[in-house]
Short mmCIF file of C-alpha atoms and ligand atoms in Angstrom, two decimals:
data_model
loop_
_atom_site.label_atom_id
_atom_site.label_comp_id
_atom_site.label_asym_id
_atom_site.label_seq_id
_atom_site.Cartn_x
_atom_site.Cartn_y
_atom_site.Cartn_z
CA MET A 1 11.99 -9.10 6.01
CA LYS A 2 11.50 -6.66 8.84
CA PHE A 3 8.03 -5.12 8.91
CA ILE A 4 7.57 -2.09 11.14
CA LYS A 5 4.08 -0.73 11.60
CA VAL A 6 4.05 2.79 12.99
CA ASN A 7 1.23 5.01 14.17
CA ASN A 8 1.44 7.97 11.86
CA TYR A 9 3.32 9.69 9.06
CA GLU A 10 5.57 11.58 11.44
CA GLU A 11 6.74 8.37 13.06
CA LEU A 12 7.24 6.78 9.65
CA SER A 13 9.37 9.71 8.54
CA ARG A 14 11.46 9.71 11.72
CA THR A 15 12.02 5.95 11.59
CA ALA A 16 13.03 6.06 7.92
CA ALA A 17 15.32 9.04 8.55
CA ASN A 18 16.95 7.08 11.39
CA PHE A 19 17.74 4.22 9.01
CA ILE A 20 19.27 6.58 6.49
CA SER A 21 21.27 8.54 9.03
CA ALA A 22 22.59 5.28 10.56
CA GLN A 23 23.79 4.31 7.08
CA VAL A 24 25.52 7.66 6.56
CA ILE A 25 27.14 7.55 10.00
CA VAL A 26 28.42 3.98 9.54
CA LYS A 27 29.67 4.67 6.00
CA PRO A 28 30.07 8.41 5.33
CA ASN A 29 30.85 7.80 1.63
CA CYS A 30 27.86 5.52 1.11
CA VAL A 31 25.71 5.34 -2.01
CA LEU A 32 22.10 6.17 -1.20
CA GLY A 33 19.40 5.16 -3.67
CA LEU A 34 16.72 7.84 -3.33
CA ALA A 35 13.07 8.10 -4.25
CA THR A 36 10.56 10.83 -5.03
CA GLY A 37 6.81 10.99 -4.38
CA SER A 38 4.91 12.33 -1.40
CA THR A 39 5.90 9.54 1.01
CA PRO A 40 9.63 10.39 1.41
CA ILE A 41 9.10 14.15 1.84
CA GLY A 42 8.83 13.85 5.64
CA THR A 43 11.92 11.63 5.73
CA TYR A 44 13.92 14.26 3.84
CA LYS A 45 12.59 17.01 6.14
CA GLN A 46 13.73 15.08 9.20
CA LEU A 47 17.18 14.44 7.70
CA ILE A 48 17.50 18.16 6.91
CA LYS A 49 16.69 18.99 10.55
CA TRP A 50 19.36 16.61 11.81
CA TYR A 51 21.84 18.02 9.29
CA GLN A 52 21.08 21.55 10.51
CA LYS A 53 21.68 20.43 14.10
CA GLY A 54 25.09 19.14 13.01
CA ASP A 55 24.23 15.48 13.51
CA ILE A 56 24.73 14.24 9.92
CA ASP A 57 27.34 15.05 7.33
CA PHE A 58 26.41 14.36 3.69
CA SER A 59 29.61 15.78 2.20
CA ASN A 60 30.89 12.37 1.06
CA VAL A 61 27.56 10.78 0.19
CA ILE A 62 26.64 9.78 -3.35
CA SER A 63 22.96 9.67 -4.24
CA ILE A 64 21.34 7.88 -7.15
CA ASN A 65 17.68 8.44 -7.88
CA LEU A 66 15.29 5.89 -9.26
CA ASP A 67 13.56 7.72 -12.06
CA GLU A 68 12.61 10.79 -14.05
CA TYR A 69 9.81 11.85 -16.38
CA ILE A 70 10.69 11.81 -20.06
CA GLY A 71 10.48 15.28 -21.61
CA LEU A 72 11.08 17.29 -18.46
CA LYS A 73 14.29 19.23 -17.96
CA GLY A 74 15.84 19.36 -14.50
CA ASP A 75 14.71 22.96 -14.01
CA ASN A 76 11.06 22.07 -14.67
CA GLU A 77 9.21 22.24 -11.35
CA GLN A 78 7.54 18.89 -12.00
CA SER A 79 10.78 17.07 -12.72
CA TYR A 80 12.21 14.69 -10.17
CA ARG A 81 15.59 16.47 -10.35
CA TYR A 82 13.81 19.65 -9.27
CA PHE A 83 11.95 17.71 -6.55
CA MET A 84 15.20 16.32 -5.14
CA ASN A 85 16.96 19.69 -5.23
CA THR A 86 14.13 21.57 -3.54
CA ASN A 87 13.07 18.90 -1.05
CA PHE A 88 16.50 17.69 -0.05
CA PHE A 89 19.77 18.50 -1.81
CA ASN A 90 19.54 22.31 -1.56
CA HIS A 91 19.27 22.05 2.22
CA ILE A 92 22.15 19.68 3.03
CA ASN A 93 25.87 19.63 2.33
CA ILE A 94 25.82 16.94 -0.36
CA SER A 95 27.89 17.88 -3.40
CA LYS A 96 25.47 18.29 -6.35
CA ASP A 97 28.08 16.59 -8.53
CA ASN A 98 27.54 13.50 -6.45
CA THR A 99 23.79 13.45 -7.00
CA PHE A 100 22.47 11.45 -9.94
CA VAL A 101 18.96 11.51 -11.41
CA PRO A 102 18.31 9.93 -14.82
CA SER A 103 17.95 12.54 -17.53
CA GLY A 104 14.47 13.05 -18.97
CA ILE A 105 15.94 14.75 -22.01
CA SER A 106 18.15 12.76 -24.35
CA GLU A 107 18.82 12.24 -28.03
CA ASP A 108 19.57 8.60 -27.30
CA PHE A 109 17.72 6.99 -24.42
CA ASP A 110 19.27 3.55 -25.03
CA LYS A 111 22.65 5.12 -24.35
CA GLU A 112 21.32 7.12 -21.41
CA CYS A 113 19.94 3.91 -19.83
CA GLU A 114 23.14 1.97 -20.42
CA GLU A 115 25.24 4.75 -18.95
CA TYR A 116 23.02 5.02 -15.87
CA ASP A 117 23.58 1.32 -15.13
CA LYS A 118 27.32 1.66 -15.75
CA MET A 119 27.44 4.65 -13.40
CA ILE A 120 25.69 2.65 -10.63
CA LYS A 121 28.16 -0.22 -11.11
CA SER A 122 31.12 2.17 -11.09
CA PHE A 123 30.18 3.18 -7.53
CA GLY A 124 30.00 -0.47 -6.50
CA GLY A 125 26.20 -0.51 -6.38
CA ILE A 126 23.81 1.00 -3.87
CA ASP A 127 24.27 0.66 -0.12
CA LEU A 128 20.76 1.63 0.94
CA GLN A 129 17.84 1.97 -1.45
CA LEU A 130 14.83 3.96 -0.31
CA LEU A 131 11.60 2.97 -2.07
CA GLY A 132 7.98 4.00 -2.13
CA ILE A 133 5.34 1.78 -3.68
CA GLY A 134 2.70 2.72 -6.25
CA VAL A 135 -0.92 1.61 -5.90
CA ASP A 136 -0.29 -0.73 -8.83
CA GLY A 137 2.78 -2.24 -7.13
CA HIS A 138 5.40 -0.30 -9.05
CA ILE A 139 8.76 0.56 -7.54
CA GLY A 140 10.65 3.36 -9.18
CA PHE A 141 8.63 3.41 -12.39
CA ASN A 142 8.88 -0.35 -12.89
CA GLU A 143 5.27 -0.80 -13.89
CA PRO A 144 3.32 -4.10 -13.87
CA SER A 145 4.41 -6.11 -16.89
CA ASP A 146 4.88 -9.65 -18.20
CA VAL A 147 8.54 -9.60 -17.25
CA PHE A 148 10.73 -8.03 -14.61
CA GLU A 149 12.72 -5.36 -16.46
CA LYS A 150 16.32 -5.84 -15.40
CA ASN A 151 18.05 -2.68 -16.53
CA THR A 152 17.40 1.03 -16.59
CA HIS A 153 14.74 1.51 -19.25
CA VAL A 154 12.10 3.79 -20.69
CA VAL A 155 8.59 2.90 -19.65
CA THR A 156 5.08 3.97 -20.62
CA LEU A 157 3.29 4.91 -17.44
CA HIS A 158 0.07 3.11 -16.55
CA LYS A 159 -3.16 5.01 -16.22
CA SER A 160 -3.33 4.42 -12.47
CA THR A 161 0.15 5.94 -12.09
CA ILE A 162 -0.75 8.95 -14.24
CA ASP A 163 -3.97 9.40 -12.24
CA ALA A 164 -2.14 9.09 -8.91
CA ASN A 165 0.58 11.53 -9.95
CA SER A 166 -1.80 14.03 -11.53
CA ARG A 167 -2.22 15.59 -8.07
CA PHE A 168 1.17 17.23 -8.60
CA PHE A 169 0.12 18.75 -11.96
CA SER A 170 -2.63 21.21 -12.83
CA SER A 171 -4.38 18.59 -14.99
CA PRO A 172 -3.94 14.85 -15.76
CA GLU A 173 -3.13 15.76 -19.39
CA GLU A 174 0.03 17.47 -18.21
CA VAL A 175 1.47 14.32 -16.61
CA PRO A 176 4.19 12.92 -18.90
CA THR A 177 3.21 9.52 -20.26
CA LYS A 178 6.72 8.12 -20.28
CA ALA A 179 9.54 7.87 -17.78
CA ILE A 180 13.05 6.52 -17.45
CA THR A 181 13.56 4.24 -14.48
CA MET A 182 16.23 2.17 -12.83
CA GLY A 183 15.50 -1.52 -13.43
CA MET A 184 15.02 -4.36 -10.97
CA THR A 185 18.65 -5.54 -11.01
CA SER A 186 20.16 -2.40 -9.50
CA ILE A 187 17.33 -2.23 -6.97
CA MET A 188 17.67 -5.89 -5.97
CA GLN A 189 21.46 -5.59 -5.79
CA ALA A 190 21.24 -2.78 -3.23
CA LYS A 191 22.78 -4.06 -0.02
CA LYS A 192 19.82 -2.86 2.02
CA ILE A 193 16.31 -1.82 1.03
CA LEU A 194 13.97 0.45 2.95
CA LEU A 195 10.40 0.52 1.65
CA ILE A 196 8.07 3.15 3.05
CA ALA A 197 4.32 3.21 2.55
CA ASN A 198 1.81 5.58 4.04
CA GLY A 199 -1.98 5.48 4.04
CA LYS A 200 -4.77 2.94 4.01
CA ASN A 201 -4.83 3.03 0.18
CA LYS A 202 -1.42 1.32 0.15
CA GLU A 203 -2.40 -1.54 2.48
CA GLU A 204 -3.88 -3.88 -0.12
CA ILE A 205 -1.00 -3.61 -2.59
CA LEU A 206 1.54 -3.88 0.21
CA ASN A 207 -0.04 -7.13 1.39
CA LYS A 208 -0.10 -8.52 -2.13
CA ALA A 209 3.48 -7.45 -2.85
CA LEU A 210 5.01 -8.66 0.39
CA PHE A 211 2.98 -11.76 1.12
CA GLY A 212 1.45 -12.85 -2.21
CA PRO A 213 2.98 -14.66 -5.20
CA ILE A 214 6.10 -13.16 -6.78
CA THR A 215 5.03 -11.86 -10.17
CA PRO A 216 6.04 -9.10 -12.60
CA LYS A 217 2.38 -8.06 -12.50
CA ILE A 218 3.34 -6.66 -9.09
CA PRO A 219 6.98 -5.56 -9.52
CA ALA A 220 7.42 -4.89 -5.79
CA SER A 221 6.75 -8.59 -5.11
CA LEU A 222 10.32 -9.36 -6.21
CA LEU A 223 11.48 -7.61 -3.04
CA GLN A 224 10.42 -10.73 -1.11
CA LEU A 225 13.65 -12.31 -2.40
CA HIS A 226 15.87 -9.57 -0.97
CA SER A 227 17.85 -10.63 2.07
CA ASP A 228 17.88 -7.29 3.88
CA ILE A 229 14.64 -5.40 3.46
CA THR A 230 12.82 -3.29 6.00
CA VAL A 231 9.29 -2.08 5.40
CA ILE A 232 7.82 0.79 7.37
CA TYR A 233 4.08 1.26 7.08
CA SER A 234 1.64 3.71 8.58
CA GLU A 235 -2.07 3.45 8.02
CA GLU A 236 -2.70 7.13 8.62
P1 PGA B 301 3.82 8.33 -3.34
O1 PGA B 301 4.35 7.50 -4.58
O2 PGA B 301 4.92 8.34 -2.33
O3 PGA B 301 3.55 9.69 -3.89
O4 PGA B 301 2.60 7.62 -2.83
C1 PGA B 301 4.94 6.28 -4.39
C2 PGA B 301 5.34 5.71 -5.72
O5 PGA B 301 4.61 5.91 -6.71
O6 PGA B 301 6.40 5.07 -5.78
#
């Protein structure tokens, strides 16, 4: 594991964006696993700037997102599809047809989950997976549990996740209680993983996840077994 401690959020964002752009330059038709949340926003902003300067071309990139809230359509401002469009995809030359976010609306979520995993496999898996980490140790929406959930699945969000994410909603009651998330297999099978964490409130869980026992009570702890993981952390 490579652990990079940087001085501030700006440096974190630039370093993470460098990793992603290196991946896109080396393999222009790569599969990027992307994440939502406040941490990657600066990374996406930096990538947009480099795209606008003409330094990166996303036209052949495929992106696969980790998760989505159940019950929210893609045009809902709180949905992760909307987040990705507004914070990243609308500003670069990626083809929207090549961007995948699980659907939060489905008649048959078992089928939706199965198809998401099949879709990931059909692209040969993920080249570089970007991850944030929740204060409870979740990655994607793989919440603490008695088992590591292997496949894409529907999950009931934990109170700490709902509380943390309520800052994006007008009240905690509005936060959806369920989500659909990529499982641990697709994440662990990514060729490279880039985990970004910002702020003192992430330090304790990061230490536990990266240096403590591997346990499904802290889903991110499984990342210790990945052979090519880089962690970028800023205290600020
Ligand atoms: P954050 O979320 O980037 O908004 O802190 C991280 C996560 O919950 O995965």
